[in-house]
mmCIF file of C-alpha atoms in Angstrom:
data_model
loop_
_atom_site.group_PDB
_atom_site.id
_atom_site.type_symbol
_atom_site.label_atom_id
_atom_site.label_comp_id
_atom_site.label_asym_id
_atom_site.label_seq_id
_atom_site.Cartn_x
_atom_site.Cartn_y
_atom_site.Cartn_z
ATOM 1 C CA MET A 1 -8.715 -49.291 24.434
ATOM 2 C CA THR A 2 -8.953 -46.048 26.335
ATOM 3 C CA SER A 3 -6.153 -43.535 26.357
ATOM 4 C CA ALA A 4 -4.318 -42.864 29.598
ATOM 5 C CA PRO A 5 -5.444 -39.713 31.400
ATOM 6 C CA VAL A 6 -3.188 -36.692 31.129
ATOM 7 C CA ARG A 7 -1.342 -36.168 34.384
ATOM 8 C CA HIS A 8 -1.145 -32.390 34.040
ATOM 9 C CA PRO A 9 -4.057 -31.183 31.869
ATOM 10 C CA TRP A 10 -2.886 -27.562 32.085
ATOM 11 C CA THR A 11 0.056 -28.446 29.835
ATOM 12 C CA LEU A 12 -2.363 -29.386 27.058
ATOM 13 C CA VAL A 13 -4.174 -26.077 27.421
ATOM 14 C CA ALA A 14 -0.887 -24.135 27.496
ATOM 15 C CA ARG A 15 0.393 -25.902 24.380
ATOM 16 C CA ARG A 16 -2.889 -25.172 22.616
ATOM 17 C CA GLU A 17 -2.610 -21.487 23.518
ATOM 18 C CA LEU A 18 0.961 -21.410 22.188
ATOM 19 C CA ALA A 19 0.132 -23.302 18.989
ATOM 20 C CA THR A 20 -2.914 -21.159 18.278
ATOM 21 C CA LYS A 21 -0.994 -17.910 18.740
ATOM 22 C CA LEU A 22 2.100 -18.957 16.793
ATOM 23 C CA VAL A 23 0.041 -19.636 13.654
ATOM 24 C CA ASP A 24 -2.252 -16.628 14.079
ATOM 25 C CA ARG A 25 -1.617 -14.179 11.260
ATOM 26 C CA THR A 26 -2.560 -11.120 13.316
ATOM 27 C CA PHE A 27 -0.116 -12.057 16.080
ATOM 28 C CA LEU A 28 2.717 -12.796 13.650
ATOM 29 C CA VAL A 29 2.161 -9.632 11.609
ATOM 30 C CA GLY A 30 1.954 -7.523 14.774
ATOM 31 C CA THR A 31 5.190 -9.013 16.098
ATOM 32 C CA LEU A 32 6.993 -8.470 12.797
ATOM 33 C CA LEU A 33 5.731 -4.884 12.550
ATOM 34 C CA THR A 34 6.939 -4.144 16.070
ATOM 35 C CA LEU A 35 10.334 -5.668 15.278
ATOM 36 C CA ALA A 36 10.492 -3.570 12.115
ATOM 37 C CA LEU A 37 9.585 -0.469 14.132
ATOM 38 C CA ILE A 38 12.392 -1.182 16.619
ATOM 39 C CA VAL A 39 14.872 -1.692 13.779
ATOM 40 C CA GLY A 40 13.661 1.500 12.115
ATOM 41 C CA ILE A 41 14.079 3.551 15.279
ATOM 42 C CA VAL A 42 17.576 2.160 15.822
ATOM 43 C CA VAL A 43 18.581 2.818 12.200
ATOM 44 C CA VAL A 44 17.265 6.385 12.310
ATOM 45 C CA GLN A 45 19.095 6.981 15.594
ATOM 46 C CA ALA A 46 22.318 5.557 14.133
ATOM 47 C CA VAL A 47 22.050 7.768 11.049
ATOM 48 C CA LEU A 48 21.267 10.890 13.049
ATOM 49 C CA SER A 49 24.066 10.264 15.532
ATOM 50 C CA GLU A 50 26.646 9.916 12.766
ATOM 51 C CA ARG A 51 25.415 12.601 10.376
ATOM 52 C CA ALA A 52 27.452 15.777 10.115
ATOM 53 C CA GLU A 53 25.641 19.060 9.478
ATOM 54 C CA THR A 54 27.099 21.545 6.983
ATOM 55 C CA TYR A 55 26.224 25.225 7.386
ATOM 56 C CA ASP A 56 26.697 28.002 4.853
ATOM 57 C CA VAL A 57 27.674 31.217 6.644
ATOM 58 C CA VAL A 58 27.721 34.489 4.719
ATOM 59 C CA ALA A 59 30.102 37.286 5.698
ATOM 60 C CA THR A 60 31.108 40.668 4.358
ATOM 61 C CA ALA A 61 34.770 41.719 4.071
ATOM 62 C CA PRO A 62 35.177 42.907 7.731
ATOM 63 C CA ALA A 63 33.905 39.560 9.046
ATOM 64 C CA THR A 64 35.419 37.197 6.485
ATOM 65 C CA ALA A 65 38.580 36.478 8.515
ATOM 66 C CA MET A 66 36.557 35.553 11.606
ATOM 67 C CA ALA A 67 34.139 33.430 9.566
ATOM 68 C CA GLU A 68 37.042 31.528 7.981
ATOM 69 C CA THR A 69 38.508 30.892 11.438
ATOM 70 C CA VAL A 70 35.145 29.481 12.501
ATOM 71 C CA ALA A 71 35.154 27.234 9.429
ATOM 72 C CA GLU A 72 38.699 26.013 10.180
ATOM 73 C CA ARG A 73 38.022 25.162 13.808
ATOM 74 C CA ALA A 74 34.394 23.997 13.614
ATOM 75 C CA THR A 75 35.119 20.308 13.108
ATOM 76 C CA ASP A 76 37.732 20.307 15.893
ATOM 77 C CA LEU A 77 35.190 21.740 18.319
ATOM 78 C CA ASP A 78 32.272 19.594 17.139
ATOM 79 C CA GLU A 79 32.927 16.711 14.776
ATOM 80 C CA LYS A 80 29.355 16.896 13.483
ATOM 81 C CA VAL A 81 29.544 20.546 12.423
ATOM 82 C CA ARG A 82 31.058 21.783 9.188
ATOM 83 C CA VAL A 83 31.055 25.430 8.086
ATOM 84 C CA THR A 84 31.407 26.871 4.593
ATOM 85 C CA VAL A 85 32.075 30.601 4.240
ATOM 86 C CA VAL A 86 30.198 32.483 1.490
ATOM 87 C CA PRO A 87 31.616 36.007 0.948
ATOM 88 C CA VAL A 88 29.089 38.706 0.051
ATOM 89 C CA PRO A 89 29.711 42.362 -0.920
ATOM 90 C CA ASP A 90 27.436 44.064 1.613
ATOM 91 C CA ASP A 91 24.814 43.642 4.329
ATOM 92 C CA ALA A 92 21.937 43.776 1.833
ATOM 93 C CA ALA A 93 23.357 40.801 -0.039
ATOM 94 C CA ALA A 94 23.767 38.926 3.255
ATOM 95 C CA GLU A 95 20.124 39.544 4.204
ATOM 96 C CA ALA A 96 19.010 38.496 0.725
ATOM 97 C CA ALA A 97 20.978 35.250 1.031
ATOM 98 C CA LEU A 98 19.172 34.434 4.291
ATOM 99 C CA GLU A 99 15.749 35.344 2.894
ATOM 100 C CA ASP A 100 16.322 33.208 -0.219
ATOM 101 C CA GLU A 101 17.531 30.308 1.989
ATOM 102 C CA GLU A 102 20.902 30.329 0.231
ATOM 103 C CA ALA A 103 22.677 30.556 3.597
ATOM 104 C CA ASP A 104 22.028 29.294 7.120
ATOM 105 C CA ALA A 105 23.500 32.247 9.010
ATOM 106 C CA TRP A 106 25.235 35.590 8.626
ATOM 107 C CA LEU A 107 28.243 36.521 10.737
ATOM 108 C CA THR A 108 28.725 40.250 11.188
ATOM 109 C CA THR A 109 29.953 42.814 13.696
ATOM 110 C CA ARG A 110 27.934 45.697 15.127
ATOM 111 C CA ASP A 111 29.274 48.302 17.522
ATOM 112 C CA GLY A 112 32.207 46.097 18.438
ATOM 113 C CA THR A 113 30.044 43.023 19.079
ATOM 114 C CA TRP A 114 29.967 39.913 16.930
ATOM 115 C CA VAL A 115 26.461 38.888 15.852
ATOM 116 C CA LEU A 116 25.325 35.619 14.291
ATOM 117 C CA VAL A 117 22.125 36.306 12.360
ATOM 118 C CA GLY A 118 19.618 33.699 11.222
ATOM 119 C CA TYR A 119 16.484 34.106 9.147
ATOM 120 C CA ASP A 120 14.039 32.643 11.683
ATOM 121 C CA ASP A 121 16.379 30.538 13.818
ATOM 122 C CA VAL A 122 20.070 30.100 14.577
ATOM 123 C CA PRO A 123 21.202 26.449 14.721
ATOM 124 C CA ARG A 124 22.312 25.693 18.284
ATOM 125 C CA ASP A 125 25.402 23.702 17.359
ATOM 126 C CA LEU A 126 26.560 26.412 14.940
ATOM 127 C CA GLU A 127 25.966 29.031 17.619
ATOM 128 C CA ASP A 128 28.055 27.085 20.164
ATOM 129 C CA VAL A 129 30.968 26.616 17.765
ATOM 130 C CA THR A 130 30.930 30.253 16.619
ATOM 131 C CA ALA A 131 30.731 31.564 20.199
ATOM 132 C CA THR A 132 33.759 29.506 21.211
ATOM 133 C CA VAL A 133 35.856 30.667 18.239
ATOM 134 C CA VAL A 134 34.859 34.316 18.648
ATOM 135 C CA ARG A 135 35.720 34.226 22.338
ATOM 136 C CA ASP A 136 39.116 32.587 21.759
ATOM 137 C CA VAL A 137 40.076 34.921 18.925
ATOM 138 C CA THR A 138 38.947 38.012 20.823
ATOM 139 C CA VAL A 139 40.815 37.032 23.979
ATOM 140 C CA THR A 140 43.975 36.361 21.950
ATOM 141 C CA GLU A 141 43.778 39.748 20.237
ATOM 142 C CA ASN A 142 43.046 41.597 23.500
ATOM 143 C CA SER A 143 45.907 39.915 25.349
ATOM 144 C CA ALA A 144 48.319 40.799 22.547
ATOM 145 C CA ALA A 145 47.156 44.425 22.679
ATOM 146 C CA ALA A 146 47.672 44.496 26.440
ATOM 147 C CA GLY A 147 51.178 43.061 26.148
ATOM 148 C CA THR A 148 50.380 39.894 28.072
ATOM 149 C CA SER A 149 49.546 36.282 27.284
ATOM 150 C CA VAL A 150 46.268 34.482 26.861
ATOM 151 C CA GLU A 151 47.205 32.115 29.673
ATOM 152 C CA SER A 152 47.659 35.003 32.116
ATOM 153 C CA ILE A 153 44.345 36.580 31.238
ATOM 154 C CA THR A 154 42.340 33.346 31.339
ATOM 155 C CA ALA A 155 44.046 31.804 34.375
ATOM 156 C CA GLY A 156 41.382 30.611 36.804
ATOM 157 C CA SER A 157 38.508 31.499 34.470
ATOM 158 C CA GLU A 158 37.795 27.964 33.251
ATOM 159 C CA LEU A 159 34.597 26.322 34.414
ATOM 160 C CA ASP A 160 34.432 22.549 34.782
ATOM 161 C CA THR A 161 31.211 20.636 35.337
ATOM 162 C CA GLU A 162 30.506 17.465 37.253
ATOM 163 C CA VAL A 163 27.521 15.647 38.703
ATOM 164 C CA LEU A 164 27.181 13.933 42.050
ATOM 165 C CA VAL A 165 25.455 10.848 40.701
ATOM 166 C CA GLY A 166 26.116 9.238 37.321
ATOM 167 C CA ASP A 167 26.421 10.912 33.974
ATOM 168 C CA ALA A 168 23.762 13.229 32.575
ATOM 169 C CA GLU A 169 23.769 11.752 29.055
ATOM 170 C CA GLN A 170 23.771 8.228 30.425
ATOM 171 C CA ARG A 171 20.882 9.090 32.734
ATOM 172 C CA ASP A 172 18.874 10.475 29.802
ATOM 173 C CA PHE A 173 19.547 7.233 27.941
ATOM 174 C CA ALA A 174 18.388 5.203 30.956
ATOM 175 C CA LEU A 175 15.201 7.279 31.174
ATOM 176 C CA GLY A 176 14.503 6.624 27.508
ATOM 177 C CA VAL A 177 15.000 2.873 27.970
ATOM 178 C CA ALA A 178 12.783 2.905 31.073
ATOM 179 C CA PHE A 179 9.973 4.638 29.187
ATOM 180 C CA ALA A 180 10.262 2.168 26.295
ATOM 181 C CA LEU A 181 10.085 -0.809 28.677
ATOM 182 C CA ALA A 182 7.072 0.650 30.516
ATOM 183 C CA PHE A 183 5.286 1.137 27.209
ATOM 184 C CA LEU A 184 6.083 -2.426 26.096
ATOM 185 C CA PHE A 185 4.769 -3.774 29.415
ATOM 186 C CA TYR A 186 1.546 -1.826 28.951
ATOM 187 C CA LEU A 187 1.204 -2.849 25.300
ATOM 188 C CA SER A 188 1.889 -6.545 25.938
ATOM 189 C CA SER A 189 -0.462 -6.636 28.918
ATOM 190 C CA VAL A 190 -3.302 -5.073 26.948
ATOM 191 C CA VAL A 191 -2.810 -7.065 23.730
ATOM 192 C CA PHE A 192 -2.278 -10.479 25.296
ATOM 193 C CA GLY A 193 -4.720 -9.788 28.103
ATOM 194 C CA MET A 194 -7.557 -8.765 25.819
ATOM 195 C CA THR A 195 -6.884 -11.813 23.637
ATOM 196 C CA LEU A 196 -7.007 -14.024 26.726
ATOM 197 C CA ALA A 197 -10.259 -12.489 27.970
ATOM 198 C CA ASN A 198 -11.902 -12.817 24.554
ATOM 199 C CA SER A 199 -10.751 -16.423 24.292
ATOM 200 C CA VAL A 200 -12.378 -17.231 27.645
ATOM 201 C CA VAL A 201 -15.688 -15.562 26.838
ATOM 202 C CA GLU A 202 -15.866 -17.052 23.323
ATOM 203 C CA GLU A 203 -15.545 -20.562 24.749
ATOM 204 C CA LYS A 204 -18.127 -19.651 27.375
ATOM 205 C CA GLN A 205 -20.551 -18.085 24.881
ATOM 206 C CA SER A 206 -20.331 -21.077 22.513
ATOM 207 C CA ARG A 207 -20.825 -23.462 25.473
ATOM 208 C CA ILE A 208 -17.649 -25.325 24.506
ATOM 209 C CA VAL A 209 -16.309 -24.645 27.965
ATOM 210 C CA GLU A 210 -19.046 -26.868 29.432
ATOM 211 C CA ILE A 211 -17.613 -29.799 27.508
ATOM 212 C CA ILE A 212 -14.047 -28.899 28.413
ATOM 213 C CA ALA A 213 -14.964 -28.591 32.092
ATOM 214 C CA THR A 214 -16.164 -32.210 32.115
ATOM 215 C CA LYS A 215 -12.724 -33.384 31.006
ATOM 216 C CA ILE A 216 -10.381 -30.856 32.662
ATOM 217 C CA PRO A 217 -10.640 -29.249 36.099
ATOM 218 C CA VAL A 218 -11.472 -25.552 35.726
ATOM 219 C CA ARG A 219 -8.412 -24.494 37.727
ATOM 220 C CA GLN A 220 -6.238 -26.499 35.311
ATOM 221 C CA LEU A 221 -7.910 -24.713 32.398
ATOM 222 C CA LEU A 222 -7.149 -21.348 34.000
ATOM 223 C CA ALA A 223 -3.519 -22.309 34.686
ATOM 224 C CA GLY A 224 -2.975 -23.450 31.109
ATOM 225 C CA LYS A 225 -4.442 -20.329 29.561
ATOM 226 C CA VAL A 226 -2.545 -17.959 31.865
ATOM 227 C CA LEU A 227 0.800 -19.754 31.582
ATOM 228 C CA GLY A 228 0.541 -20.167 27.812
ATOM 229 C CA ASN A 229 -0.052 -16.464 27.285
ATOM 230 C CA THR A 230 2.636 -15.565 29.828
ATOM 231 C CA VAL A 231 5.223 -17.646 27.950
ATOM 232 C CA LEU A 232 4.252 -15.910 24.704
ATOM 233 C CA ALA A 233 4.396 -12.437 26.243
ATOM 234 C CA VAL A 234 7.747 -12.979 27.976
ATOM 235 C CA GLY A 235 9.224 -14.561 24.851
ATOM 236 C CA GLN A 236 8.055 -11.667 22.721
ATOM 237 C CA MET A 237 9.415 -9.146 25.222
ATOM 238 C CA ALA A 238 12.792 -10.919 25.349
ATOM 239 C CA LEU A 239 12.922 -10.854 21.540
ATOM 240 C CA TYR A 240 12.210 -7.116 21.456
ATOM 241 C CA ALA A 241 14.810 -6.411 24.153
ATOM 242 C CA ALA A 242 17.486 -8.517 22.434
ATOM 243 C CA LEU A 243 16.906 -6.846 19.071
ATOM 244 C CA GLY A 244 16.954 -3.419 20.683
ATOM 245 C CA LEU A 245 20.247 -4.140 22.461
ATOM 246 C CA ILE A 246 21.865 -5.461 19.290
ATOM 247 C CA GLY A 247 20.697 -2.430 17.356
ATOM 248 C CA LEU A 248 21.936 0.042 19.957
ATOM 249 C CA THR A 249 25.471 -1.307 19.636
ATOM 250 C CA PHE A 250 25.577 0.392 16.225
ATOM 251 C CA THR A 251 24.646 3.812 17.639
ATOM 252 C CA SER A 252 26.408 6.368 19.804
ATOM 253 C CA PHE A 253 24.626 4.830 22.816
ATOM 254 C CA GLY A 254 26.516 1.562 22.487
ATOM 255 C CA SER A 255 28.916 2.536 25.269
ATOM 256 C CA PHE A 256 25.991 2.764 27.711
ATOM 257 C CA LEU A 257 24.765 -0.798 27.163
ATOM 258 C CA PRO A 258 26.885 -2.465 29.889
ATOM 259 C CA SER A 259 25.250 -0.160 32.433
ATOM 260 C CA VAL A 260 21.690 -1.240 31.512
ATOM 261 C CA THR A 261 21.977 -4.967 30.750
ATOM 262 C CA GLY A 262 21.652 -5.898 34.421
ATOM 263 C CA ALA A 263 18.556 -3.726 34.754
ATOM 264 C CA LEU A 264 17.058 -5.352 31.654
ATOM 265 C CA ALA A 265 17.527 -8.784 33.223
ATOM 266 C CA TRP A 266 15.696 -7.538 36.310
ATOM 267 C CA PHE A 267 12.953 -6.130 34.088
ATOM 268 C CA LEU A 268 12.333 -9.504 32.433
ATOM 269 C CA VAL A 269 12.032 -11.159 35.855
ATOM 270 C CA PHE A 270 9.631 -8.483 37.096
ATOM 271 C CA PHE A 271 7.753 -8.622 33.790
ATOM 272 C CA LEU A 272 7.265 -12.392 34.150
ATOM 273 C CA VAL A 273 5.737 -12.133 37.622
ATOM 274 C CA GLY A 274 3.820 -8.929 36.902
ATOM 275 C CA PHE A 275 2.308 -10.258 33.687
ATOM 276 C CA LEU A 276 1.319 -13.487 35.436
ATOM 277 C CA LEU A 277 -0.621 -11.408 37.963
ATOM 278 C CA ILE A 278 -2.252 -9.242 35.295
ATOM 279 C CA ALA A 279 -3.095 -12.253 33.093
ATOM 280 C CA CYS A 280 -5.106 -13.796 35.941
ATOM 281 C CA LEU A 281 -7.139 -10.596 36.158
ATOM 282 C CA TRP A 282 -7.781 -10.661 32.406
ATOM 283 C CA ALA A 283 -8.921 -14.293 32.626
ATOM 284 C CA VAL A 284 -11.375 -13.322 35.368
ATOM 285 C CA ALA A 285 -12.605 -10.409 33.221
ATOM 286 C CA GLY A 286 -13.402 -12.906 30.473
ATOM 287 C CA ALA A 287 -15.104 -15.337 32.845
ATOM 288 C CA LEU A 288 -17.327 -12.596 34.316
ATOM 289 C CA ALA A 289 -18.695 -11.795 30.864
ATOM 290 C CA SER A 290 -21.323 -13.876 29.099
ATOM 291 C CA ARG A 291 -20.929 -12.228 25.687
ATOM 292 C CA THR A 292 -17.984 -10.769 23.802
ATOM 293 C CA GLU A 293 -19.648 -7.360 24.076
ATOM 294 C CA ASP A 294 -19.423 -7.561 27.885
ATOM 295 C CA VAL A 295 -15.624 -7.880 27.977
ATOM 296 C CA GLN A 296 -15.046 -4.154 27.556
ATOM 297 C CA SER A 297 -17.062 -3.532 30.709
ATOM 298 C CA THR A 298 -15.679 -6.388 32.821
ATOM 299 C CA SER A 299 -12.100 -5.557 31.842
ATOM 300 C CA THR A 300 -12.342 -1.831 32.639
ATOM 301 C CA PRO A 301 -10.734 -2.158 36.111
ATOM 302 C CA VAL A 302 -7.753 -4.030 34.618
ATOM 303 C CA THR A 303 -7.369 -1.469 31.837
ATOM 304 C CA LEU A 304 -7.478 1.426 34.302
ATOM 305 C CA LEU A 305 -4.906 -0.341 36.478
ATOM 306 C CA LEU A 306 -2.526 -0.692 33.518
ATOM 307 C CA ILE A 307 -3.031 2.938 32.495
ATOM 308 C CA GLY A 308 -2.253 4.004 36.052
ATOM 309 C CA ILE A 309 0.944 1.928 36.079
ATOM 310 C CA PHE A 310 2.064 3.372 32.743
ATOM 311 C CA PHE A 311 1.454 7.000 33.688
ATOM 312 C CA GLY A 312 2.956 6.386 37.120
ATOM 313 C CA SER A 313 6.168 5.225 35.462
ATOM 314 C CA ALA A 314 6.179 8.372 33.329
ATOM 315 C CA PHE A 315 5.381 11.006 35.943
ATOM 316 C CA LEU A 316 6.221 9.712 39.418
ATOM 317 C CA ASP A 317 9.584 10.657 40.878
ATOM 318 C CA GLY A 318 11.257 11.153 44.230
ATOM 319 C CA THR A 319 9.555 9.680 47.284
ATOM 320 C CA ALA A 320 6.355 8.788 45.405
ATOM 321 C CA GLN A 321 8.312 6.736 42.870
ATOM 322 C CA THR A 322 10.290 5.007 45.619
ATOM 323 C CA VAL A 323 7.179 4.045 47.578
ATOM 324 C CA MET A 324 5.230 2.832 44.534
ATOM 325 C CA SER A 325 8.211 0.751 43.370
ATOM 326 C CA TYR A 326 7.380 -1.613 46.235
ATOM 327 C CA VAL A 327 3.608 -1.714 45.584
ATOM 328 C CA PRO A 328 2.435 -4.590 43.352
ATOM 329 C CA PRO A 329 1.754 -4.650 40.462
ATOM 330 C CA ALA A 330 3.212 -1.162 39.823
ATOM 331 C CA SER A 331 6.542 -2.482 41.108
ATOM 332 C CA ALA A 332 6.805 -4.636 37.968
ATOM 333 C CA VAL A 333 7.622 -1.440 36.054
ATOM 334 C CA LEU A 334 8.761 1.117 38.631
ATOM 335 C CA MET A 335 11.450 -0.962 40.347
ATOM 336 C CA PRO A 336 13.260 -1.848 37.068
ATOM 337 C CA GLN A 337 12.953 1.841 36.179
ATOM 338 C CA ARG A 338 14.707 2.823 39.417
ATOM 339 C CA ILE A 339 17.402 0.218 38.744
ATOM 340 C CA LEU A 340 17.959 1.725 35.288
ATOM 341 C CA GLU A 341 18.242 5.194 36.770
ATOM 342 C CA GLY A 342 20.714 3.955 39.400
ATOM 343 C CA ASP A 343 18.453 4.965 42.308
ATOM 344 C CA ALA A 344 17.930 1.509 43.846
ATOM 345 C CA LEU A 345 20.209 -0.246 46.339
ATOM 346 C CA TRP A 346 21.009 -3.910 45.728
ATOM 347 C CA TRP A 347 18.456 -5.214 48.242
ATOM 348 C CA GLU A 348 15.520 -3.105 47.053
ATOM 349 C CA PRO A 349 14.651 -5.124 43.919
ATOM 350 C CA VAL A 350 14.863 -8.304 45.988
ATOM 351 C CA VAL A 351 12.327 -6.983 48.493
ATOM 352 C CA ALA A 352 10.079 -5.634 45.734
ATOM 353 C CA LEU A 353 10.203 -8.957 43.888
ATOM 354 C CA VAL A 354 9.258 -10.897 47.029
ATOM 355 C CA LEU A 355 6.291 -8.564 47.595
ATOM 356 C CA LEU A 356 5.275 -8.950 43.948
ATOM 357 C CA LEU A 357 5.457 -12.749 44.232
ATOM 358 C CA VAL A 358 3.280 -12.691 47.368
ATOM 359 C CA ALA A 359 0.762 -10.425 45.647
ATOM 360 C CA ALA A 360 0.779 -12.645 42.545
ATOM 361 C CA ALA A 361 0.111 -15.721 44.689
ATOM 362 C CA ALA A 362 -2.805 -13.967 46.421
ATOM 363 C CA VAL A 363 -4.256 -12.800 43.094
ATOM 364 C CA ILE A 364 -3.903 -16.281 41.607
ATOM 365 C CA LEU A 365 -5.857 -17.798 44.512
ATOM 366 C CA GLY A 366 -8.566 -15.161 44.308
ATOM 367 C CA ALA A 367 -8.721 -15.324 40.514
ATOM 368 C CA GLU A 368 -9.008 -19.105 40.629
ATOM 369 C CA ARG A 369 -12.088 -18.870 42.830
ATOM 370 C CA LEU A 370 -13.698 -16.136 40.725
ATOM 371 C CA TYR A 371 -12.888 -17.940 37.479
ATOM 372 C CA ARG A 372 -14.127 -21.306 38.748
ATOM 373 C CA ARG A 373 -17.429 -19.909 40.040
ATOM 374 C CA SER A 374 -18.220 -17.625 37.106
ATOM 375 C CA LEU A 375 -17.053 -19.631 34.097
ATOM 376 C CA LEU A 376 -20.203 -21.760 33.862
ATOM 377 C CA GLN A 377 -22.588 -18.922 34.767
ATOM 378 C CA THR A 378 -24.314 -17.930 31.517
ATOM 379 C CA GLN A 379 -27.283 -15.928 32.753
ATOM 380 C CA GLY A 380 -25.568 -12.587 32.160
ATOM 381 C CA ARG A 381 -22.641 -10.421 33.130
ATOM 382 C CA LEU A 382 -21.501 -10.980 36.702
ATOM 383 C CA SER A 383 -19.937 -8.632 39.200
ATOM 384 C CA MET A 384 -16.960 -9.799 41.242
ATOM 385 C CA ARG A 385 -19.139 -9.946 44.369
ATOM 386 C CA GLU A 386 -21.689 -12.148 42.622
ATOM 387 C CA ALA A 387 -18.980 -14.407 41.235
ATOM 388 C CA TRP A 388 -17.272 -14.693 44.604
ATOM 389 C CA SER A 389 -20.439 -15.934 46.297
ATOM 390 C CA ALA A 390 -21.817 -17.962 43.384
ATOM 391 C CA PRO A 391 -22.212 -21.722 43.905
ATOM 392 C CA GLU A 392 -19.675 -24.020 42.267
#
């Protein structure tokens, strides 16, 4: 009794790709290490964002009152700054305390000017707090001496800041997220792509593919391999993104998450289509090779393309970034990046996604022909031109 033929052979290939990867120790260890790295980064960020810094400031008798005022008001001005005053008898003792690293700074006055002295550096947050206190105290004393009020002297002298688009800290956060996503796209494309290419050439080199091709149409084999690896890559990316979002809720950046969740959803959609396109190119790179040693050469164009996309996401801005965010496959990274930065109108990702889908369809058709005509060619490494014109 013969078994019924499989209606969609590509599903068998896809399931085999999934099953093979999910029990592969290298894949599992790599995924767990990446998850641990994400957790570690989030934990470090949470600790750093909550940690208060305590500074020991030495002062001689003439500066002790000012130093104590700085200590009293430091936490009110910056909740992460605490100041402890260490009285010293003279300037020599203050310098010795800095040289022996027994103090972080020395507050003194010279020729009517307050000076904050450090050994080789003055902490920026301590400098900001001290400057504010010194200014407030000095203005109060000068206004009292002039027989007027602080409010009268400082009226109209305040400086407020604002930005035309968004919030500066939020924008920096968005840029950091965009860079992380671009790096993950590059990493996933290289890791899964190289695995896919090696899998193709190993089956070709061992001649197993000749047996498989008698049972399954070659285009079905290509579809199964590409879709199986795409499911794995997208699933892994979604896992990383979810863990990162959960972790960020425990940091000072938690308030920014609502502003980036929509962009992350767009990124996963663009990642799905973009990776599908790139995976087809990796499969072709494997089919063009006849030995495992040839893959590095046949995959060079794909690797250079991914490097270009990654560096483009890091360095392109302005008009160049806008234009390239519509150009597949760079749009898979650059358009989500623009969404994160708040530079894209609502219709722009839709247009970019349509263009990416069209490009992916064209690449799939071309890759199918190249893959089909080169997979059974074992006489040596093929060029794309040779594969394109090779007989079936």
